[in-house]
Amino acid sequence: MKTSMKLFGLVIMAFSLVLTSCDGEDGEVGAMGLQGEQGIAGVDGEDGENGEDGNANVIASSWTVINFPNSWDATNEARFEISDSSITQDVIDSYALLSFIRFTGSNTSAVSTPFISLASRYEIHDSMSIGEYATFAIVNDIGAQPEPPTNHEVRYVLIAPTNLTGKSDAPSLEKMQEIGIKTSNYRDVMDYLGLEY
């Protein structure tokens, strides 16, 4: 009898082990709990330093080699144009134009236009139209200067007047003249405007 009871107990235990080892089906997802309280806000960081004002009122070209035609036209002129979409009618009407000439591939000092060559054989002037800056040479002695010059490059700077900038500290031609900067001095102009040579 005791043996039968032991066997019966073992069978029950084995049966319960089988039942507990089988996974049942997942139950339904319970309802979401209540949202917890909001945490304490962090400390604000310190404000950064203000950046320096840019020269938004200045339009400056890079140095560009002047590729005049190989011969003078009927009026003894040679013309070279540079496309520049920033030259609008407002710019033409209001901005000051400063332009400079130097010999190509050299570090010689730049000179302002109009540029007059040695012995006044030719002169270089400039002009603007919408979307275009133009430089042109005028020959004074066609015999001594049979072809237009080929050894110059040009750079121009356009400066907005003070009344258009809306900033009292913005660079302007008027301020340049007030503090005694000669607009014909290339390096002084670049230094005042904060531009590279």
Short mmCIF file of C-alpha atoms in Angstrom, two decimals:
data_model
loop_
_atom_site.label_atom_id
_atom_site.label_comp_id
_atom_site.label_asym_id
_atom_site.label_seq_id
_atom_site.Cartn_x
_atom_site.Cartn_y
_atom_site.Cartn_z
CA MET A 1 0.00 0.00 0.00
CA LYS A 2 2.83 2.35 0.85
CA THR A 3 4.47 1.56 -2.47
CA SER A 4 1.26 2.37 -4.32
CA MET A 5 0.97 5.66 -2.52
CA LYS A 6 4.55 6.58 -3.42
CA LEU A 7 3.95 5.71 -7.05
CA PHE A 8 0.78 7.73 -7.05
CA GLY A 9 2.64 10.70 -5.54
CA LEU A 10 5.38 10.46 -8.17
CA VAL A 11 2.82 10.40 -10.95
CA ILE A 12 1.11 13.49 -9.55
CA MET A 13 4.45 15.30 -9.29
CA ALA A 14 5.43 14.40 -12.85
CA PHE A 15 2.03 15.50 -14.12
CA SER A 16 2.32 18.86 -12.29
CA LEU A 17 5.83 19.37 -13.74
CA VAL A 18 4.49 18.83 -17.24
CA LEU A 19 1.72 21.30 -16.63
CA THR A 20 4.02 24.03 -15.22
CA SER A 21 6.57 23.67 -18.06
CA CYS A 22 4.01 24.45 -20.81
CA ASP A 23 3.64 28.15 -21.76
CA GLY A 24 0.13 29.43 -21.79
CA GLU A 25 -1.28 32.06 -24.17
CA ASP A 26 -0.37 35.74 -23.51
CA GLY A 27 -3.01 37.68 -21.68
CA GLU A 28 -4.41 41.07 -22.84
CA VAL A 29 -2.27 44.20 -22.44
CA GLY A 30 -3.19 46.05 -19.31
CA ALA A 31 -4.27 49.70 -19.23
CA MET A 32 -1.50 52.38 -19.27
CA GLY A 33 -0.57 53.70 -15.90
CA LEU A 34 -0.85 57.35 -14.83
CA GLN A 35 1.85 59.76 -16.08
CA GLY A 36 4.47 60.61 -13.51
CA GLU A 37 5.15 64.14 -12.27
CA GLN A 38 7.30 66.42 -14.43
CA GLY A 39 10.91 66.69 -13.35
CA ILE A 40 12.62 69.91 -12.29
CA ALA A 41 13.69 72.16 -15.20
CA GLY A 42 17.42 72.42 -15.89
CA VAL A 43 19.42 75.63 -15.49
CA ASP A 44 19.66 77.86 -18.61
CA GLY A 45 23.10 78.12 -20.21
CA GLU A 46 24.95 81.42 -20.49
CA ASP A 47 24.41 83.60 -23.58
CA GLY A 48 27.25 83.50 -26.09
CA GLU A 49 29.07 86.61 -27.22
CA ASN A 50 27.61 88.53 -30.14
CA GLY A 51 29.45 88.01 -33.43
CA GLU A 52 30.98 90.86 -35.36
CA ASP A 53 28.87 92.54 -38.00
CA GLY A 54 29.69 91.43 -41.52
CA ASN A 55 30.16 93.74 -44.48
CA ALA A 56 26.77 93.08 -46.03
CA ASN A 57 26.88 96.58 -47.48
CA VAL A 58 30.09 95.85 -49.42
CA ILE A 59 30.32 93.96 -52.72
CA ALA A 60 33.90 93.00 -53.61
CA SER A 61 35.18 91.10 -56.62
CA SER A 62 38.28 88.96 -56.71
CA TRP A 63 41.27 89.87 -58.85
CA THR A 64 40.41 89.08 -62.47
CA VAL A 65 42.77 89.03 -65.44
CA ILE A 66 41.64 91.53 -68.07
CA ASN A 67 41.33 89.76 -71.42
CA PHE A 68 41.01 92.61 -73.87
CA PRO A 69 40.43 91.79 -77.54
CA ASN A 70 43.52 91.51 -79.72
CA SER A 71 42.86 94.78 -81.52
CA TRP A 72 41.35 98.21 -80.94
CA ASP A 73 37.84 98.88 -82.22
CA ALA A 74 36.87 101.70 -84.56
CA THR A 75 36.91 104.21 -81.69
CA ASN A 76 40.39 103.10 -80.54
CA GLU A 77 38.96 101.25 -77.52
CA ALA A 78 39.15 97.68 -76.19
CA ARG A 79 36.53 96.40 -73.75
CA PHE A 80 36.32 93.53 -71.24
CA GLU A 81 33.16 92.62 -69.24
CA ILE A 82 32.67 90.70 -66.00
CA SER A 83 29.21 89.27 -65.25
CA ASP A 84 28.02 90.07 -61.72
CA SER A 85 24.38 89.51 -60.74
CA SER A 86 24.81 91.59 -57.58
CA ILE A 87 25.08 94.74 -59.71
CA THR A 88 21.46 95.89 -59.81
CA GLN A 89 19.98 99.22 -60.76
CA ASP A 90 19.90 100.20 -57.08
CA VAL A 91 23.60 99.42 -56.79
CA ILE A 92 24.37 101.46 -59.89
CA ASP A 93 22.31 104.38 -58.59
CA SER A 94 23.50 104.38 -54.98
CA TYR A 95 26.74 102.51 -54.31
CA ALA A 96 30.23 103.99 -54.54
CA LEU A 97 32.49 102.19 -57.04
CA LEU A 98 36.19 101.82 -56.27
CA SER A 99 38.31 99.85 -58.72
CA PHE A 100 41.99 98.99 -58.89
CA ILE A 101 44.46 97.80 -61.53
CA ARG A 102 47.72 95.90 -61.09
CA PHE A 103 50.13 94.03 -63.33
CA THR A 104 49.22 90.37 -63.82
CA GLY A 105 51.06 87.83 -61.69
CA SER A 106 53.00 90.39 -59.69
CA ASN A 107 52.86 91.75 -56.18
CA THR A 108 53.22 95.33 -57.26
CA SER A 109 50.99 97.91 -55.66
CA ALA A 110 47.53 98.25 -57.11
CA VAL A 111 46.50 101.65 -58.42
CA SER A 112 43.03 103.10 -58.71
CA THR A 113 41.24 103.71 -61.99
CA PRO A 114 41.38 105.56 -64.23
CA PHE A 115 44.82 104.10 -64.85
CA ILE A 116 47.15 105.93 -67.23
CA SER A 117 50.05 103.97 -68.69
CA LEU A 118 53.65 105.07 -68.91
CA ALA A 119 53.99 107.89 -71.43
CA SER A 120 50.17 108.00 -71.56
CA ARG A 121 50.00 105.53 -74.43
CA TYR A 122 46.69 104.17 -73.16
CA GLU A 123 44.24 104.63 -70.29
CA ILE A 124 42.03 102.11 -68.49
CA HIS A 125 38.58 103.18 -67.28
CA ASP A 126 35.51 101.29 -66.07
CA SER A 127 31.72 101.38 -65.99
CA MET A 128 28.73 99.38 -64.75
CA SER A 129 25.45 98.21 -66.18
CA ILE A 130 22.87 95.85 -64.70
CA GLY A 131 24.56 92.50 -64.08
CA GLU A 132 27.89 93.64 -65.49
CA TYR A 133 31.11 95.43 -64.63
CA ALA A 134 33.17 96.57 -67.62
CA THR A 135 36.71 97.81 -67.93
CA PHE A 136 37.94 99.38 -71.13
CA ALA A 137 41.21 100.67 -72.48
CA ILE A 138 41.50 103.75 -74.65
CA VAL A 139 44.59 104.10 -76.82
CA ASN A 140 46.15 107.55 -77.02
CA ASP A 141 48.98 106.69 -79.41
CA ILE A 142 47.96 103.99 -81.87
CA GLY A 143 51.44 103.94 -83.39
CA ALA A 144 53.24 103.35 -80.11
CA GLN A 145 50.55 100.97 -78.78
CA PRO A 146 49.57 98.73 -81.72
CA GLU A 147 47.60 96.27 -79.57
CA PRO A 148 45.54 96.50 -76.35
CA PRO A 149 47.45 95.64 -73.13
CA THR A 150 47.55 92.02 -71.98
CA ASN A 151 49.27 92.29 -68.62
CA HIS A 152 46.69 93.74 -66.23
CA GLU A 153 44.11 92.48 -63.77
CA VAL A 154 41.29 94.34 -62.07
CA ARG A 155 39.40 94.27 -58.79
CA TYR A 156 36.41 96.40 -57.82
CA VAL A 157 34.59 97.19 -54.60
CA LEU A 158 31.05 98.56 -54.28
CA ILE A 159 30.10 100.28 -51.03
CA ALA A 160 26.54 101.16 -49.97
CA PRO A 161 25.84 104.68 -48.68
CA THR A 162 25.16 105.11 -44.96
CA ASN A 163 21.45 105.80 -45.44
CA LEU A 164 20.94 102.34 -47.00
CA THR A 165 22.80 100.25 -44.45
CA GLY A 166 20.65 101.09 -41.43
CA LYS A 167 23.76 100.70 -39.25
CA SER A 168 25.62 103.69 -37.90
CA ASP A 169 28.84 101.67 -37.59
CA ALA A 170 28.78 100.22 -41.12
CA PRO A 171 31.73 101.14 -43.34
CA SER A 172 30.99 103.79 -45.95
CA LEU A 173 32.72 106.06 -48.42
CA GLU A 174 31.71 109.08 -46.34
CA LYS A 175 33.38 107.69 -43.21
CA MET A 176 36.46 106.74 -45.17
CA GLN A 177 36.82 110.31 -46.34
CA GLU A 178 36.09 111.70 -42.87
CA ILE A 179 38.94 109.79 -41.26
CA GLY A 180 41.34 110.66 -44.06
CA ILE A 181 41.58 107.38 -45.98
CA LYS A 182 42.42 108.00 -49.63
CA THR A 183 40.17 105.91 -51.83
CA SER A 184 43.05 105.58 -54.30
CA ASN A 185 45.18 103.73 -51.71
CA TYR A 186 44.34 100.06 -52.26
CA ARG A 187 45.79 98.65 -49.03
CA ASP A 188 44.24 101.34 -46.83
CA VAL A 189 40.83 100.73 -48.42
CA MET A 190 41.11 96.94 -47.95
CA ASP A 191 42.21 97.39 -44.34
CA TYR A 192 39.29 99.71 -43.61
CA LEU A 193 36.79 97.31 -45.18
CA GLY A 194 38.36 94.24 -43.56
CA LEU A 195 39.08 92.56 -46.90
CA GLU A 196 42.09 90.49 -47.92
CA TYR A 197 44.57 92.01 -50.33
#
